[in-house]
Structure formats: C-alpha cells, structure tokens
Coordinates of C-alpha atoms in Angstrom, one line a residue:
M1 CA 99.1 184.6 6.5
E2 CA 97.6 186.2 9.5
T3 CA 94.7 188.7 8.9
L4 CA 93.2 191.4 11.1
T5 CA 89.8 190.3 12.3
S6 CA 86.8 192.4 11.6
E7 CA 84.2 191.8 14.2
R8 CA 81.3 193.3 16.2
P9 CA 82.5 192.2 19.6
D10 CA 80.4 192.6 22.7
V11 CA 82.7 195.5 23.5
L12 CA 82.2 198.9 22.1
L13 CA 81.2 200.8 19.2
R14 CA 80.5 202.6 16.3
R15 CA 78.3 206.4 11.7
K16 CA 80.6 208.0 10.6
S17 CA 80.9 209.3 11.8
A18 CA 82.8 209.2 10.7
G19 CA 84.6 211.4 17.8
S20 CA 87.3 211.8 24.2
Q21 CA 90.9 210.8 27.8
S22 CA 92.6 206.9 31.1
G23 CA 95.1 204.6 31.8
S24 CA 97.4 207.3 31.0
D25 CA 100.1 209.1 33.0
H26 CA 98.4 212.3 32.1
E27 CA 96.0 214.1 34.2
T28 CA 92.9 215.4 32.5
T29 CA 94.2 219.0 33.2
R30 CA 97.4 218.3 31.3
A31 CA 97.9 218.5 27.6
V32 CA 97.1 215.3 25.7
P33 CA 100.3 213.9 24.1
T34 CA 100.4 214.8 20.4
I35 CA 102.9 213.9 17.7
D36 CA 103.3 214.5 14.0
Y37 CA 102.9 211.0 12.6
Y38 CA 100.8 209.5 9.8
M39 CA 99.4 206.0 10.5
D40 CA 98.9 203.8 7.4
N41 CA 96.3 201.2 8.3
Q42 CA 96.9 199.3 5.0
L43 CA 100.3 198.1 6.0
P44 CA 100.9 194.3 6.3
V45 CA 99.5 193.2 9.6
D46 CA 102.8 192.5 11.4
Q47 CA 104.2 195.8 10.4
L48 CA 101.0 197.6 11.4
K49 CA 101.2 196.0 14.8
K50 CA 104.8 197.2 15.2
E51 CA 103.9 200.7 14.2
V52 CA 101.0 200.8 16.6
L53 CA 103.2 199.6 19.5
I54 CA 105.9 202.1 18.7
L55 CA 103.3 204.8 18.5
T56 CA 102.0 204.0 22.0
H57 CA 105.6 204.3 23.3
R58 CA 106.1 207.6 21.6
L59 CA 102.9 209.0 23.0
K60 CA 103.9 207.7 26.4
I61 CA 100.6 205.9 27.0
A62 CA 100.9 204.4 30.5
R63 CA 101.5 200.7 30.9
W64 CA 101.8 200.1 27.2
R65 CA 105.4 201.2 27.5
A66 CA 106.0 198.0 29.6
I67 CA 105.6 196.0 26.4
P68 CA 108.9 195.6 24.5
I69 CA 108.7 196.5 20.8
S70 CA 110.1 193.0 20.1
E71 CA 106.8 191.6 21.3
H72 CA 104.7 193.6 18.8
S73 CA 103.5 190.4 16.9
Q74 CA 101.7 189.3 20.1
I75 CA 99.3 192.2 20.3
S76 CA 95.9 191.9 18.6
I77 CA 94.2 194.5 16.4
S78 CA 90.6 194.0 15.4
R79 CA 88.3 196.3 13.6
I80 CA 85.1 197.3 15.3
S81 CA 82.2 197.6 12.9
G82 CA 79.9 200.5 12.7
A83 CA 81.9 203.7 12.0
L84 CA 81.5 205.2 8.6
T85 CA 83.7 208.2 9.0
N86 CA 86.7 206.5 10.6
A87 CA 88.4 203.1 10.8
V88 CA 88.1 202.1 14.5
Y89 CA 90.0 199.2 16.1
C90 CA 90.4 197.5 19.4
V91 CA 94.0 197.1 20.3
T92 CA 94.6 194.2 22.8
P93 CA 98.0 193.7 24.5
P94 CA 99.6 190.2 24.7
S95 CA 97.7 188.0 27.1
K96 CA 100.4 188.1 29.8
Y97 CA 99.9 191.8 30.1
M98 CA 96.1 191.7 30.0
H99 CA 94.3 194.1 32.5
H100 CA 91.7 192.3 34.6
G101 CA 90.8 195.4 36.6
Q102 CA 88.5 198.3 35.9
D103 CA 89.8 199.8 32.7
H104 CA 86.3 199.2 31.2
L105 CA 84.6 202.0 33.0
P106 CA 84.5 205.7 32.0
H107 CA 86.7 207.8 34.2
N108 CA 83.7 209.3 36.1
A109 CA 83.0 205.8 37.4
L110 CA 86.5 205.1 38.7
D111 CA 86.2 206.9 42.0
A112 CA 86.6 203.7 44.0
Q113 CA 90.1 203.3 42.7
N114 CA 91.2 206.5 44.3
R115 CA 89.8 205.9 47.8
P116 CA 92.5 206.8 50.4
E117 CA 91.9 203.6 52.4
L118 CA 93.3 201.6 49.5
S119 CA 96.4 203.7 49.0
H120 CA 98.5 201.5 51.4
R121 CA 97.7 198.3 49.6
K122 CA 100.9 198.3 47.5
S123 CA 100.2 194.8 46.2
I124 CA 97.1 196.0 44.4
S125 CA 98.6 199.2 43.0
S126 CA 101.7 197.4 41.7
M127 CA 99.5 194.7 40.1
R128 CA 97.6 197.4 38.3
I129 CA 100.6 199.3 37.0
H130 CA 101.9 196.1 35.3
R131 CA 98.6 195.3 33.7
V132 CA 97.9 196.8 30.3
P133 CA 94.4 197.9 29.3
R134 CA 92.9 197.6 25.8
L135 CA 93.0 200.7 23.7
L136 CA 90.6 202.1 21.1
L137 CA 92.5 203.2 18.0
R138 CA 90.7 205.6 15.7
I139 CA 92.1 206.4 12.2
Y140 CA 90.4 209.2 10.4
G141 CA 88.8 208.5 7.0
P142 CA 90.3 210.0 3.9
N143 CA 89.0 213.5 3.0
T144 CA 87.1 213.8 6.3
S145 CA 88.7 217.2 6.8
Q146 CA 86.0 218.5 4.4
I147 CA 83.4 217.4 6.9
I148 CA 85.0 217.6 10.3
D149 CA 87.2 220.3 11.8
R150 CA 89.6 218.0 13.8
S151 CA 91.0 220.9 15.9
T152 CA 87.5 221.9 16.9
E153 CA 86.6 218.3 17.6
L154 CA 89.6 217.8 19.9
A155 CA 88.9 221.0 21.7
V156 CA 85.3 219.8 22.3
L157 CA 86.5 216.4 23.5
K158 CA 89.0 218.0 26.0
R159 CA 86.2 220.2 27.2
L160 CA 84.0 217.2 27.7
S161 CA 86.7 215.3 29.5
S162 CA 87.1 218.0 32.0
R163 CA 83.5 217.4 32.9
N164 CA 83.9 213.6 33.0
I165 CA 81.9 213.1 29.8
G166 CA 82.8 210.3 27.4
P167 CA 86.0 208.2 27.0
R168 CA 89.4 209.8 27.6
I169 CA 91.8 210.7 24.8
L170 CA 95.2 209.1 25.5
G171 CA 97.2 210.3 22.6
I172 CA 96.8 212.1 19.2
F173 CA 98.7 211.7 16.0
T174 CA 98.3 213.3 12.5
N175 CA 95.4 211.1 11.2
G176 CA 94.0 209.6 14.3
R177 CA 94.1 209.1 18.1
F178 CA 94.1 206.5 20.9
E179 CA 91.1 206.6 23.3
Q180 CA 90.2 204.8 26.5
F181 CA 88.5 201.5 25.5
L182 CA 85.1 201.0 27.2
K183 CA 84.0 197.5 27.9
A184 CA 80.4 197.8 26.8
Q185 CA 77.8 196.6 24.4
T186 CA 76.8 198.9 21.5
L187 CA 73.1 199.4 21.3
R188 CA 71.4 197.8 18.3
K189 CA 68.7 199.4 16.1
E190 CA 66.1 197.4 18.0
D191 CA 67.3 198.5 21.4
I192 CA 66.6 202.2 21.0
R193 CA 63.0 201.3 20.3
F194 CA 62.4 199.7 23.7
P195 CA 60.5 202.2 25.9
D196 CA 62.8 201.8 28.9
V197 CA 65.9 202.2 26.8
S198 CA 64.4 205.2 25.0
K199 CA 63.7 207.0 28.3
V200 CA 67.3 206.4 29.4
I201 CA 68.6 207.9 26.2
A202 CA 66.4 210.9 26.8
K203 CA 67.8 211.4 30.3
R204 CA 71.4 211.2 29.1
M205 CA 70.7 213.6 26.3
R206 CA 69.2 216.1 28.8
E207 CA 72.3 215.7 31.0
L208 CA 74.6 216.5 28.1
H209 CA 72.5 219.5 27.1
D210 CA 72.5 220.9 30.6
G211 CA 76.1 219.9 31.5
V212 CA 78.1 222.0 29.1
D213 CA 77.8 225.7 29.1
L214 CA 78.0 227.6 25.8
T215 CA 80.1 230.7 25.3
F216 CA 78.8 234.0 24.0
D217 CA 80.6 233.4 20.7
E218 CA 79.0 229.9 20.3
R219 CA 75.6 231.4 20.8
S220 CA 76.3 234.2 18.4
L221 CA 77.2 231.8 15.6
G222 CA 73.8 230.2 15.7
P223 CA 72.7 226.6 15.3
G224 CA 75.4 224.1 14.2
V225 CA 73.0 222.4 11.8
W226 CA 73.0 225.6 9.6
R227 CA 76.7 226.2 9.9
N228 CA 77.3 222.7 8.7
F229 CA 74.9 223.0 5.9
D230 CA 76.4 226.3 4.7
K231 CA 79.9 224.8 4.8
W232 CA 79.1 221.4 3.3
S233 CA 76.8 222.7 0.6
I234 CA 79.8 224.5 -1.1
D235 CA 81.7 221.2 -1.4
A236 CA 78.5 219.3 -2.3
K237 CA 77.8 221.6 -5.2
E238 CA 81.3 221.2 -6.5
K239 CA 81.0 217.4 -6.1
L240 CA 77.7 217.2 -8.0
D241 CA 79.0 219.4 -10.8
K242 CA 81.9 217.0 -11.3
L243 CA 79.6 214.0 -11.3
D244 CA 77.2 215.7 -13.8
V245 CA 80.1 216.1 -16.2
K246 CA 81.3 212.6 -15.6
M247 CA 77.9 211.1 -16.1
T248 CA 77.3 212.9 -19.4
Q249 CA 80.5 211.5 -20.7
T250 CA 79.7 207.9 -19.7
Q251 CA 77.8 205.7 -22.2
G252 CA 75.0 203.3 -21.3
L253 CA 73.5 205.2 -18.3
E254 CA 69.7 205.3 -18.3
D255 CA 67.8 208.5 -17.8
T256 CA 65.0 207.8 -15.3
A257 CA 61.9 209.9 -15.4
G258 CA 63.8 212.7 -17.1
L259 CA 66.0 213.2 -14.0
G260 CA 69.2 212.3 -15.6
P261 CA 71.7 209.4 -15.1
P262 CA 72.6 208.1 -11.7
W263 CA 73.9 210.0 -9.9
S264 CA 73.2 213.3 -11.4
T265 CA 72.2 216.4 -9.4
K266 CA 68.6 216.0 -10.4
R267 CA 68.6 212.4 -9.3
V268 CA 70.1 213.2 -5.9
L269 CA 68.2 216.3 -5.1
R270 CA 65.0 215.6 -7.1
T271 CA 65.6 218.8 -8.9
D272 CA 68.4 221.1 -10.1
W273 CA 70.7 222.9 -7.6
K274 CA 69.1 226.3 -8.1
T275 CA 65.6 225.1 -7.3
F276 CA 66.9 223.0 -4.4
M277 CA 68.5 226.0 -2.8
K278 CA 65.3 228.0 -3.4
G279 CA 63.4 225.4 -1.4
V280 CA 66.1 225.5 1.3
K281 CA 65.8 229.4 1.5
S282 CA 62.0 229.2 1.8
Y283 CA 62.3 226.6 4.6
R284 CA 64.9 228.6 6.6
E285 CA 62.9 231.8 6.5
W286 CA 59.8 229.9 7.6
L287 CA 61.7 228.1 10.3
C288 CA 63.2 231.3 11.7
K289 CA 59.8 232.8 12.1
A290 CA 58.2 229.7 13.5
A291 CA 61.0 229.4 16.1
G292 CA 60.5 232.9 17.3
G293 CA 63.4 234.7 15.5
T294 CA 67.1 234.6 15.7
D295 CA 67.4 235.9 19.2
A296 CA 65.0 233.3 20.6
I297 CA 66.9 230.5 18.7
A298 CA 70.2 231.7 20.1
K299 CA 68.9 231.8 23.6
G300 CA 67.6 228.3 23.3
L301 CA 70.9 226.7 22.1
V302 CA 72.5 223.9 24.0
F303 CA 75.6 221.7 23.6
A304 CA 74.2 219.0 21.3
H305 CA 75.7 215.7 20.2
N306 CA 73.9 215.7 16.8
D307 CA 74.6 212.1 15.9
A308 CA 72.9 210.1 18.6
Q309 CA 72.4 207.0 16.5
Y310 CA 72.4 203.5 18.0
G311 CA 76.0 202.8 17.1
N312 CA 77.1 205.8 19.2
L313 CA 75.3 204.6 22.3
L314 CA 77.0 202.1 24.6
R315 CA 75.9 200.3 27.7
V316 CA 78.9 199.8 29.9
E317 CA 79.3 196.8 32.2
P318 CA 80.0 198.1 35.7
A319 CA 82.3 196.2 38.0
S320 CA 81.0 194.8 41.2
G321 CA 80.5 197.5 43.8
S322 CA 80.5 200.3 41.1
P323 CA 78.5 203.4 41.9
L324 CA 76.8 202.8 38.6
L325 CA 74.9 199.9 40.1
R326 CA 73.0 202.2 42.4
P327 CA 69.4 202.7 41.3
A328 CA 69.8 206.5 41.0
N329 CA 72.8 206.0 38.7
E330 CA 71.7 203.1 36.6
H331 CA 70.9 205.3 33.6
K332 CA 74.5 206.4 33.6
T333 CA 75.6 203.0 32.4
L334 CA 74.5 204.4 29.0
V335 CA 77.5 206.2 27.5
V336 CA 77.5 208.4 24.4
I337 CA 80.6 208.4 22.2
D338 CA 81.8 210.0 19.0
F339 CA 81.4 213.8 19.3
E340 CA 82.6 214.6 15.8
Y341 CA 79.5 216.5 14.9
A342 CA 78.8 218.0 18.3
S343 CA 77.9 221.7 18.3
P344 CA 75.4 224.2 19.6
N345 CA 71.9 223.4 18.5
V346 CA 68.4 223.7 19.8
P347 CA 67.3 220.6 21.8
G348 CA 64.6 219.8 19.3
C349 CA 67.2 219.5 16.6
D350 CA 69.2 216.9 18.6
I351 CA 66.1 215.0 19.4
A352 CA 64.8 215.1 15.8
N353 CA 68.2 213.7 14.7
H354 CA 67.9 210.8 17.2
F355 CA 64.4 210.1 16.0
C356 CA 65.5 210.1 12.4
E357 CA 68.1 207.5 13.2
W358 CA 65.3 205.1 14.1
M359 CA 64.8 204.8 10.4
S360 CA 68.4 203.5 9.6
D361 CA 70.1 200.1 9.7
Y362 CA 73.8 200.6 9.1
H363 CA 74.4 196.9 9.5
D364 CA 72.1 195.9 6.7
P365 CA 74.4 193.5 4.6
D366 CA 72.8 194.6 1.3
R367 CA 71.7 198.2 1.5
P368 CA 73.0 199.9 4.7
Q369 CA 72.2 203.3 3.2
D370 CA 68.5 202.7 3.0
I371 CA 66.2 204.9 5.1
H372 CA 63.1 203.0 6.3
S373 CA 60.7 205.9 6.7
E374 CA 58.0 203.7 8.2
K375 CA 60.3 203.1 11.2
F376 CA 60.1 206.7 12.4
P377 CA 58.9 206.7 16.1
T378 CA 55.2 206.9 16.5
E379 CA 53.6 209.8 18.4
Q380 CA 53.5 207.7 21.5
D381 CA 57.2 206.8 21.2
R382 CA 58.1 210.5 20.7
L383 CA 56.0 211.8 23.6
R384 CA 57.5 209.1 25.9
F385 CA 61.0 210.2 25.0
I386 CA 60.2 213.9 25.3
E387 CA 58.4 213.5 28.6
S388 CA 61.5 211.7 30.0
Y389 CA 63.7 214.5 28.7
V390 CA 61.5 217.3 30.1
T391 CA 61.0 215.8 33.5
H392 CA 64.5 214.5 34.2
G393 CA 66.1 216.3 37.1
L394 CA 63.0 218.1 38.2
D395 CA 62.8 218.7 41.9
S396 CA 59.0 218.9 41.8
Y397 CA 56.2 217.8 39.6
A398 CA 53.7 220.2 41.1
D399 CA 53.2 222.3 38.0
I400 CA 51.8 219.6 35.7
D401 CA 50.4 222.2 33.3
K402 CA 53.8 223.7 32.7
I403 CA 55.3 220.2 32.1
D404 CA 52.6 219.5 29.6
R405 CA 53.3 222.8 27.8
D406 CA 57.0 222.1 27.7
I407 CA 56.4 218.6 26.3
A408 CA 54.0 220.0 23.6
A409 CA 56.5 222.8 22.7
L410 CA 59.4 220.4 22.4
N411 CA 57.4 218.0 20.3
R412 CA 56.6 220.9 18.0
D413 CA 60.3 221.9 17.8
V414 CA 61.2 218.4 16.8
A415 CA 58.8 218.6 13.9
I416 CA 59.8 222.0 12.6
W417 CA 63.6 221.3 12.9
R418 CA 63.5 217.8 11.3
P419 CA 63.8 219.1 7.7
A420 CA 67.1 220.8 8.7
I421 CA 68.4 217.4 9.8
H422 CA 67.6 215.9 6.4
L423 CA 69.4 218.7 4.7
G424 CA 72.5 218.4 6.8
W425 CA 72.9 214.7 6.2
C426 CA 72.0 215.1 2.5
M427 CA 75.0 217.4 2.1
W428 CA 77.1 215.0 4.2
G429 CA 76.3 212.1 2.0
I430 CA 77.2 214.0 -1.2
I431 CA 80.6 215.1 0.0
S432 CA 81.3 211.7 1.5
Q433 CA 80.9 209.9 -1.8
P434 CA 84.3 208.8 -3.0
V435 CA 85.4 210.1 -6.3
E436 CA 87.3 207.6 -8.5
P437 CA 90.8 209.0 -9.1
E438 CA 91.8 209.7 -12.6
P439 CA 94.0 207.0 -14.1
K440 CA 97.7 207.8 -13.9
Q441 CA 99.5 208.5 -17.2
D442 CA 103.0 207.6 -18.1
S443 CA 105.4 210.0 -19.9
E444 CA 103.8 209.1 -23.2
G445 CA 100.3 209.9 -22.1
F446 CA 99.0 206.4 -21.8
A447 CA 96.9 205.4 -18.8
D448 CA 98.6 203.0 -16.4
E449 CA 96.0 200.5 -15.4
E450 CA 98.2 198.6 -13.0
D451 CA 100.7 199.8 -10.5
S452 CA 102.3 197.0 -8.5
A453 CA 103.8 199.6 -6.1
E454 CA 100.2 200.4 -4.9
E455 CA 99.0 196.8 -4.5
T456 CA 96.4 196.5 -1.7
H457 CA 97.5 193.9 0.9
P458 CA 95.1 191.1 1.6
E459 CA 95.2 192.1 5.3
A460 CA 94.0 195.6 4.4
Q461 CA 91.2 194.2 2.3
T462 CA 89.7 192.6 5.4
L463 CA 89.4 196.0 7.0
E464 CA 87.0 197.4 4.3
A465 CA 83.6 198.4 5.7
T466 CA 80.4 197.3 4.2
E467 CA 79.9 199.3 1.0
F468 CA 77.7 202.3 1.7
D469 CA 76.2 204.2 -1.2
Y470 CA 76.5 207.8 0.1
L471 CA 74.7 209.4 -2.9
D472 CA 71.8 207.0 -2.5
Y473 CA 71.6 208.0 1.1
A474 CA 71.7 211.6 0.2
S475 CA 68.9 211.3 -2.3
Q476 CA 66.7 209.7 0.3
K477 CA 67.4 212.6 2.7
A478 CA 66.5 215.0 0.0
S479 CA 63.2 213.1 -0.6
L480 CA 62.5 213.4 3.1
F481 CA 63.2 217.1 3.1
W482 CA 60.6 217.6 0.3
G483 CA 58.1 215.4 2.1
D484 CA 58.5 217.4 5.3
M485 CA 58.0 220.6 3.4
V486 CA 54.6 219.4 2.3
N487 CA 53.7 218.3 5.8
L488 CA 54.7 221.8 7.2
G489 CA 52.6 223.5 4.5
I490 CA 55.6 225.3 3.0
P491 CA 55.2 225.9 -0.8
I492 CA 57.3 223.7 -3.0
P493 CA 59.2 225.4 -5.9
E494 CA 58.3 224.4 -9.4
G495 CA 60.6 221.8 -10.9
V496 CA 60.7 219.3 -8.0
D497 CA 59.8 215.7 -8.7
M498 CA 57.3 215.2 -5.8
D499 CA 56.6 211.7 -7.0
L500 CA 59.8 210.8 -5.2
A501 CA 59.0 212.7 -2.0
M502 CA 59.4 210.6 1.1
Y503 CA 57.2 211.0 4.2
V504 CA 58.2 209.9 7.7
G505 CA 56.0 207.3 9.2
K506 CA 55.1 205.9 5.7
K507 CA 56.8 203.2 3.7
W508 CA 58.6 204.6 0.7
K509 CA 58.0 202.9 -2.6
H510 CA 61.0 204.4 -4.4
A511 CA 63.9 203.2 -2.3
Q512 CA 65.3 201.2 -5.3
Y513 CA 65.2 202.0 -9.0

C-alpha cells in the first residue's frame, strides 16, 4: 500500500505555528479564490490525492486545471516537517507536467518574466502555461481557532502580498489553503547562529518592520504580545482547571516537591494561578514604566512577525540572472514565512522572540519541547544582530554616537520585553496541549473502547508529527519568566518555587523530572 512520505526536503519549511499569493490566474489585487470545503488529511492516500486535485480545480489554480482528475493518482503529496500548528505538504504534479521554470522564486523576484522584450516569444510563454508548479498545501491543526484568528491572519497575508512580502496565497478553503511553493532550504538551528546569517536575518526583520505601516486602530490596541496573553490566558486557565480535576482523579501519579501531579497548574506555572497572575501584573506595571508609558509604547510599535524561529526562515535558490544574485540584493534570498502570529509589537519584542528561539531544537527526536537556556545568544551575538538591524538602510554613518545610543536602547528593550515572550508562549503551550476526549458511551451507558468506523488509516499515521509535550514546554517558559523577573529586580510573589526558575544563558538542571 502506498504511503505519503514525511520528509525534510531541501525545499521549504516549517512552529506551529502552527501562516501568503503565484502561478495563479489571479492578480494580487483581486480576491483570493475561497470555497466552503473541509479537507480531511486522514483519508486513504489515493482518495486524498483525488480530493486535493479536485480542490485545485474548484479554486481555479492556474495550470493545475490542465491535469485531468483521472490522473490524480500520479500526483505526489509529501509532508514537510517543522510546523507544529499546521500540517504542511508539498504537492507535486505528475512528472510530465513538472514546471522547470522559475516557480521557485517569491513574486517580488519574478520581474524578469514580465519584461516586454520577451512578450513576443510565444514558444516560451506557451511552454510555461502548460507546465505545472508545485504547491504548498497547509491544513490547519485542530482547535487552532483558539490561538489564531484566521480571518485576521488572511487579511494580514493579503496586505503583505500587496507589498510583495512572502509567498502568495493561491486559494483558501475552510480548514486550510494553497500557497506558492518556494524552492528553498529551511534554515537549521545551527544556521541562525552563524554571524553572517544572523546579520542577514536582522536586515530582513528591519525591512519588515519598516515596510508595513500600522493603522491608528492597530496602535491604539497596544502590543500584540499582551493582546495574545490576555486572550490565551482565559483558555489556559480553563484548560489547567480541567487538568487539575483529571489529575486528582487519576491514581498512581507522584507529587513532586509538593507541586502536585504532572501536569497540574502548580507544576506548569511553578505556583498556583492566582500567584502567577499576581507576578504577571507586577511585571506588566514595571514594564510599562520602564518602557516610557503607554503612549511611548504605542508610538514605537511596528509590524512584527513574532515567530522568527529557524523553521520559518528560508533561503531561496535564485535562478540564473535573477536580481537576487546582485550583491545589494543578496540578503533578500532570505524569506520569512508563516505570519500566523504577526501583529504590532515593539521591535525589541520581535528581536527578543528571535533570540529566545536560539534555545529550541524542534527537530530533537526525543524531546523537541526542551528549551536549552545555555544556548541563548551571547552579548556579542546580540549586539552584532542589533547593530545590523539599527544600521540597515542608513544613508550615512556620520553620527556614530547616535547609532551607539540606538543600539544600547534596543539591547535594553530586548531584555525588558523578553519575559513577555515567555509568558505568551507559556499560554500558547497550555492551550495547545491536546485533551483526551471522553470515551463514547452506548445507549446502556457503557464506554465504547473501539469504534471501527473511526479507524486511523496507516497512511494517516505516517503524517503524525514528532510528539511535542506542550505542557512541558509551557512549564519551561514559566520557569524562564520567573528567572527573568529575578534578573530584572522585580519582586517575586510568595508561593513561587524558585528552585525551578530558569535563567537564560545558563544550563537548566531541571529540564527532566
């Protein structure tokens, strides 16, 4: 029986995260085709291929309509590793339809295709129209609506597309979408530590921050990091309360250091909910004052990605003669994807989040949720990145003193906003934790342990991502929050187990119990 491959190809991808519009008949100014259709990615492989091909036809994705539905078995669907929020696939047409042109470049790098001097070469244009590019298929994870507002995300992606930022969205359906597939290599956790690569990431981040204007309403709502926390903490509290009840009813769970069974509220947050929120309130009040007040914070907001981890950073492979090969444009071969968490934030917040991602290895075969606090960038690493960010695009370097002041100020912002990053991802981890469904009962009230109608297909089993312990991840983020509170000199409420505090730059001794 054929199975869908799960691979980390030298093309594309990624967290979850759990976030984009080419090769389509649709101009970026036109509406992206959208239909009401739910895609089940656990269908048998042959049926899934047929559904995918039918969907490309219904969405009128250019060139894919040239493939007859009867040839659905010849397309290839392979899962791209890295995304935690979504299931992401590369969809490849039958070999006789394969595109050998420039479908691998983002649309801002395709100017050469539109040169007037090539318009008369009908042989070239006709060849392209009959060649079919790969597609990226993104199927949203279950219950991600708690985390991500898809309508807001799509509005952001369309906004970015109008500015030639990121891959294009080709079509949208109820629980997913098709995107332009970029022929590229995903950066690895080691890559982002290389000085030259780090400086390029800083430049691209600065271009994103400067390239999208914020509306008055966006500024008035304040930093996205706090809007997310306020929203997610409601669901997180509800999730932890349910887990607390479930844990107390389960026999054989050990109580570690008086914190309760895994994963109780006290084990995840290192204290009870009330004390945790008291600590958050103290930090928010301290931060507002340290950042100059709400008006100063609103004035400094930029359009931020908020998830610039290595799996969301791609290095595209320019075709011969591409403008991206020019020295001045070389840094633009780095493309940022997945804007699911994009929102207004201060620059220091987005940079702090990127630095925190230096501590993660989402491809660890055993414990992908572990945070390696000793891997946080050194001061030299941080200042190199920040200097590249501050100086990128400057017309003159005459005022060195001002540049130095800007670097120092941004370095301070990174430090004071870092606890907010820990809090956001802590809440994210809690609400992302799957909750086992209650066993079904028959009419007599007996639990039905087996239901043949819901059998998981072997093909679907191959698509499962590496198991990620979201609550363990959340507990480490909480530990980092308490450690940062100490470093910033903010009083810790009574009742927090500081023996489990985690400090960036230092190896944590409590990663495993």
